[in-house]
Tab-separated table of C-alpha atoms in Angstrom:
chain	number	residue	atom	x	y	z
A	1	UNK	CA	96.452	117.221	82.251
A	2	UNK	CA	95.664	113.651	82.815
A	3	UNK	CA	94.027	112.827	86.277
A	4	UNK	CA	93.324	109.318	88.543
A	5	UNK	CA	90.313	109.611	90.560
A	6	UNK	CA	89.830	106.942	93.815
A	7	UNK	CA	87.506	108.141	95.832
A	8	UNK	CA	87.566	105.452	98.005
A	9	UNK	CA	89.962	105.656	100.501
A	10	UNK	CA	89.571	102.358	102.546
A	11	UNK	CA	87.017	99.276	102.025
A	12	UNK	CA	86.872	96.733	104.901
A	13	UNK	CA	85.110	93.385	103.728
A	14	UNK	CA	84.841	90.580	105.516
A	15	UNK	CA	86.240	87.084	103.875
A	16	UNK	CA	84.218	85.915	100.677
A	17	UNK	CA	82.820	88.814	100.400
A	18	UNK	CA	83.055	90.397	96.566
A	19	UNK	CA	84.029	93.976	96.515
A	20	UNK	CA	84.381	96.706	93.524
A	21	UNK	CA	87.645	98.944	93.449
A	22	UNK	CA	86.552	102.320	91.727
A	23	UNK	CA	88.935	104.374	89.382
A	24	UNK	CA	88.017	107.064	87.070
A	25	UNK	CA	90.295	109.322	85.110
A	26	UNK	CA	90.559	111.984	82.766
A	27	UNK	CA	92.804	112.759	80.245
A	28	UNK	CA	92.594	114.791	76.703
A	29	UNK	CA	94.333	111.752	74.627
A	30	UNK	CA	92.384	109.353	72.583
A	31	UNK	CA	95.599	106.924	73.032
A	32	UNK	CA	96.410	106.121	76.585
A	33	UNK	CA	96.725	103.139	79.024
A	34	UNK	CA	95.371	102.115	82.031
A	35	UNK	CA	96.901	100.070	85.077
A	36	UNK	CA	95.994	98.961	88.261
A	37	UNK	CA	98.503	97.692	90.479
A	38	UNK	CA	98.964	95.817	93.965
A	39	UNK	CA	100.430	97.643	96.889
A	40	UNK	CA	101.001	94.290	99.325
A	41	UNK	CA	102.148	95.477	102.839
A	42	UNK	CA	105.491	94.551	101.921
A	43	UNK	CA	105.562	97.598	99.914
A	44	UNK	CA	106.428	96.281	96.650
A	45	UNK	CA	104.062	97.642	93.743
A	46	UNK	CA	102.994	94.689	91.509
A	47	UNK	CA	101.234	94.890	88.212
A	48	UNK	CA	98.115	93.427	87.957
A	49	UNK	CA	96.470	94.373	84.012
A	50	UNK	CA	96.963	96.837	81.424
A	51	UNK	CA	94.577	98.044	79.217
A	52	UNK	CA	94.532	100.304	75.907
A	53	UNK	CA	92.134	102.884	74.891
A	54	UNK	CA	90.833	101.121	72.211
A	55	UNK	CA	90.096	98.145	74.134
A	56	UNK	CA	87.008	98.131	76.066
A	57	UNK	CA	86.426	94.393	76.793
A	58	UNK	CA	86.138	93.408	79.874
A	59	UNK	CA	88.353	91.038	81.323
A	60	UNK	CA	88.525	88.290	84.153
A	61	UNK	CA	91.475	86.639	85.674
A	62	UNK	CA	90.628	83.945	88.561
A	63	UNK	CA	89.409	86.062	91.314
A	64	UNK	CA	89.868	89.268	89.646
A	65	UNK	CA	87.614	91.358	86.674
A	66	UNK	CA	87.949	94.658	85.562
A	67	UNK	CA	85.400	96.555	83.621
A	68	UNK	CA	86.192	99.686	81.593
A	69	UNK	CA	83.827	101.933	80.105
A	70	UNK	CA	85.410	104.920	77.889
A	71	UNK	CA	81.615	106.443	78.486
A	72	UNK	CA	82.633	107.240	81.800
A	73	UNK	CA	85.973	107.038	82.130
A	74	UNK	CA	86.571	104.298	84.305
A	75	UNK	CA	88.128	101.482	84.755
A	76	UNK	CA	86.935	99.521	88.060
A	77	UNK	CA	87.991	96.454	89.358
A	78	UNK	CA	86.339	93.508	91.169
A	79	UNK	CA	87.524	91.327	93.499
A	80	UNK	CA	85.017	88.220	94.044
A	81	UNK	CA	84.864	86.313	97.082
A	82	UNK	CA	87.833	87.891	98.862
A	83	UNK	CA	90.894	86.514	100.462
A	84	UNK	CA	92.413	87.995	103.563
A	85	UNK	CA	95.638	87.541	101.273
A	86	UNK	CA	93.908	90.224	99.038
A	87	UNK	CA	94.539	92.420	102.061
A	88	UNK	CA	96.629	95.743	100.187
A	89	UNK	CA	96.498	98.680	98.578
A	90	UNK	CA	95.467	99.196	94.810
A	91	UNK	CA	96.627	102.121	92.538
A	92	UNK	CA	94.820	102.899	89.317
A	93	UNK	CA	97.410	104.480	87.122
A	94	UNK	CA	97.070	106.295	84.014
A	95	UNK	CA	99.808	106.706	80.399
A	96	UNK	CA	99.294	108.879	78.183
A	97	UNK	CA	101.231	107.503	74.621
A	98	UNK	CA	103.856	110.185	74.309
A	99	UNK	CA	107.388	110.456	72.928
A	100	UNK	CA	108.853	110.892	76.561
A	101	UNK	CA	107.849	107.744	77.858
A	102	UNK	CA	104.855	105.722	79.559
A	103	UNK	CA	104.911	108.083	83.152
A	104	UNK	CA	101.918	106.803	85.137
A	105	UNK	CA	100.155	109.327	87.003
A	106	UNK	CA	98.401	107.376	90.301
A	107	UNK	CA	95.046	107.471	91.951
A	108	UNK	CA	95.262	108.027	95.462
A	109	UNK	CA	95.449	104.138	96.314
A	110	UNK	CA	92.352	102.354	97.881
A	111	UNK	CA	93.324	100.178	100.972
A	112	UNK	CA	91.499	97.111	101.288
A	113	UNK	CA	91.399	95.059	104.609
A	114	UNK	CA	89.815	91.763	104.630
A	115	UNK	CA	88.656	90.173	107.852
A	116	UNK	CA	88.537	86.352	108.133
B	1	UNK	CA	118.190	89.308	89.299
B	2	UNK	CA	114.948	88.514	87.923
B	3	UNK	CA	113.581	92.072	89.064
B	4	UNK	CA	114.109	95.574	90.066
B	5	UNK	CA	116.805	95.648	92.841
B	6	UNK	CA	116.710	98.631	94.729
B	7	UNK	CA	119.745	99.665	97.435
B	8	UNK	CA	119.302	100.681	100.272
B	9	UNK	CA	116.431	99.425	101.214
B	10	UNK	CA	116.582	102.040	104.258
B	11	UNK	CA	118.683	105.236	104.490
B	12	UNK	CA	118.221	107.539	107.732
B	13	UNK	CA	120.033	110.413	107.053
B	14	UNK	CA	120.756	113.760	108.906
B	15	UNK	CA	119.196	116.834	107.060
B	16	UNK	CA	121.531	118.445	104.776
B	17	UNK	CA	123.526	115.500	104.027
B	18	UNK	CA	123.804	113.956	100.521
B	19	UNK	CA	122.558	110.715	99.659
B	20	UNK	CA	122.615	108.827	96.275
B	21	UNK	CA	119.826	105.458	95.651
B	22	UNK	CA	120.505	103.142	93.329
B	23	UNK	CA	118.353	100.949	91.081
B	24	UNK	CA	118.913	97.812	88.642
B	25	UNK	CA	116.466	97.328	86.044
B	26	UNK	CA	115.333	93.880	85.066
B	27	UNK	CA	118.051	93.323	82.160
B	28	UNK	CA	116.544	94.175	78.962
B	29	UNK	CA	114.800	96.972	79.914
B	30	UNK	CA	115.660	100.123	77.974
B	31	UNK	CA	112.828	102.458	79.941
B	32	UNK	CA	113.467	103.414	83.584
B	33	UNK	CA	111.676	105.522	85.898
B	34	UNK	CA	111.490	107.021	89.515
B	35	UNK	CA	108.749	107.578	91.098
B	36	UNK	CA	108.810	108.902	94.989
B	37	UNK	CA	106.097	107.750	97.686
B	38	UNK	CA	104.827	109.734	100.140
B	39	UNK	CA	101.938	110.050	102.801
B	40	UNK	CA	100.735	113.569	101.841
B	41	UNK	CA	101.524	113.492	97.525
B	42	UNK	CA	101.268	109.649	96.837
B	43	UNK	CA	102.503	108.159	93.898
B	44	UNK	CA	104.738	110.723	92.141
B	45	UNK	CA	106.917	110.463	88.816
B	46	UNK	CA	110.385	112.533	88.739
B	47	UNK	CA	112.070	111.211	86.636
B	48	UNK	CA	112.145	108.934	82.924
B	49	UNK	CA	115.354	107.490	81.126
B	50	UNK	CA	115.292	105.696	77.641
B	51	UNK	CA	119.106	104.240	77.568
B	52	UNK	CA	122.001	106.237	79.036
B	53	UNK	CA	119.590	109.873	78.207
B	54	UNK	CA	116.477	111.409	80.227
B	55	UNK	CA	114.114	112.437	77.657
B	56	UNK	CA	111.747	113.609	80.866
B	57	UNK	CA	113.619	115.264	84.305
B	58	UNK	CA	109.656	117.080	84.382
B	59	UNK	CA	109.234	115.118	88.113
B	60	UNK	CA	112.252	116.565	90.002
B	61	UNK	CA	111.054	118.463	92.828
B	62	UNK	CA	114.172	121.199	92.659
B	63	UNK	CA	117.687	121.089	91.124
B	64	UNK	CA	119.258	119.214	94.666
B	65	UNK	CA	117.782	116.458	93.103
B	66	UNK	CA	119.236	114.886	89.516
B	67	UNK	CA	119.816	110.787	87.980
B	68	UNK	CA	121.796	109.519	85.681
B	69	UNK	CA	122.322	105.919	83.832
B	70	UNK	CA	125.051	104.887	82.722
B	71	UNK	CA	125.851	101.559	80.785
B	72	UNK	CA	121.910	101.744	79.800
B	73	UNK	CA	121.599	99.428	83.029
B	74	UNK	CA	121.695	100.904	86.593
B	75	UNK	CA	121.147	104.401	87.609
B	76	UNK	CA	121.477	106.238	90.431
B	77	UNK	CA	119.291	108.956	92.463
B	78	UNK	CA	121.219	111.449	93.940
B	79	UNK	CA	119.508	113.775	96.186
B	80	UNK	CA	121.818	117.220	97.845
B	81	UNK	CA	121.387	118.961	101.451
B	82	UNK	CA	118.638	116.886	101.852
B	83	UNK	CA	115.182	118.083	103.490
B	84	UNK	CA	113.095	116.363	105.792
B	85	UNK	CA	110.434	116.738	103.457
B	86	UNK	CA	112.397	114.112	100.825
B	87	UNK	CA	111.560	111.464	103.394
B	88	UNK	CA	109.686	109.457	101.339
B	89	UNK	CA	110.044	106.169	100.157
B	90	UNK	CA	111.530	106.124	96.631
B	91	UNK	CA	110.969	103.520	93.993
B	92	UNK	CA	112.399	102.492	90.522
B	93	UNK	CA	110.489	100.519	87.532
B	94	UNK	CA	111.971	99.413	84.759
B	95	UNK	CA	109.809	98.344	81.274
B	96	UNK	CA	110.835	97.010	77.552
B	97	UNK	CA	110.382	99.546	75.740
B	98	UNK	CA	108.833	103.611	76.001
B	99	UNK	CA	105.727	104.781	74.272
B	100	UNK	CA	103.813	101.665	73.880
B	101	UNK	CA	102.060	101.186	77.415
B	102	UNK	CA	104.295	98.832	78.642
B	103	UNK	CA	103.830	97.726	82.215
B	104	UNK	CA	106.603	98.874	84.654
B	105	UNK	CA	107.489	96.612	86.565
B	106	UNK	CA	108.804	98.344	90.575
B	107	UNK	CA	111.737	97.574	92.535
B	108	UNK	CA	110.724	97.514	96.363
B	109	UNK	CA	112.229	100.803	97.010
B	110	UNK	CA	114.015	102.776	99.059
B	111	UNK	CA	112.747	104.000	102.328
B	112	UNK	CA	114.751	107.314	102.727
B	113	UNK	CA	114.513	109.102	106.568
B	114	UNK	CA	115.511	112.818	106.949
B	115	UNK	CA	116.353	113.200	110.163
């Protein structure tokens, strides 16, 4: 059965500060996709980067970078020089590629609070 | 709309009353989900429809809960004698297509009290 591992719970950084979200999963696929999403505390869930099994590049957007590594299965996520608007929590999220759909199966959520 | 709409937004109930959520999907999606949100089991899936059919009901926590979709566009949660452990809040995502890893994109729920 697939599994999202966050094993930290809450990170408080102060503004500018660059912090690492950790996420590491399991799962017996070889095909699967992983997520992270943005938990605002308006409650709304928004999508923040997808990435396939076969794709191990890292990638940066503005602020943001994620860095997968099959090796270990994980799939972290950096947030340099923080904004108190980064202020949420994020959800790793695992898919398996199955003929029933893309169900995620969620980490545990890490809260981050950032202090001006 | 231009994204999930979810109604209610809040629902306080009395335990053992029925309630039924709805959700729109973004128009165009064929995939929809529920997932449910709560403080002690997180993020949880229940439920997965491609069109008007459920190929997954795995999620459900016990048969006083069930969904349908009609019209491939909105469905509907419908939860019976409700518990005070449904409290929860409970959330829809809709995505293009099934299979394929494509992102889901969340509604902002419905925050359901059991009272």
């Amino acid at each position: 059965a697939q599994k999202v591992t966050q094993a930290q719970t809450e990170i408080s950084v102060v503004e500018k500060e660059d912090v690492t979200l950790d996420c590491v999963y399991e799962t017996r696929d070889t095909t699967y996709y992983l997520f992270w999403y943005k938990q605002p505390p308006s409650g709304e869930l928004v999508f923040l980067i997808r990435r396939n099994s076969f794709d191990e590049q890292n990638e940066i957007s503005g602020r943001y970078s994620w860095n997968f590594q099959k090796s270990t299965s994980s799939f972290n996520f950096t947030i340099t020089a923080s904004q108190v608007v980064d202020s949420a929590v994020y959800f790793c999220a695992l898919s398996e590629k199955k003929s029933s759909g893309d169900k995620l199966t969620f980490g545990t959520g890490t809260r981050l609070a950032v202090r001006p | 709309g231009a994204g999930v709409s979810q109604s209610p937004s809040n629902k306080v109930t009395e335990k053992g009353k029925d309630v039924e959520l709805r959700c729109d999907p973004i128009s165009g999606h064929t995939a929809l989900y529920w997932y449910r949100q709560s403080l002690g089991q997180g993020l949880e899936f229940l439920i997965y429809f491609q069109g008007n059919s459920a190929p997954d009901k795995s999620g459900l926590p016990s048969d006083r809960f069930s969904a349908e979709r009609t019209g491939g566009s909105v469905s509907t949660l419908t939860i019976q004698r409700t518990q005070q452990e449904d409290s929860a809040v409970y959330l829809c995502a809709s995505s293009l297509a099934e299979g394929v890893g494509q992102p889901q994109h969340f509604g902002d729920g419905t925050r359901l009290s059991i009272l």
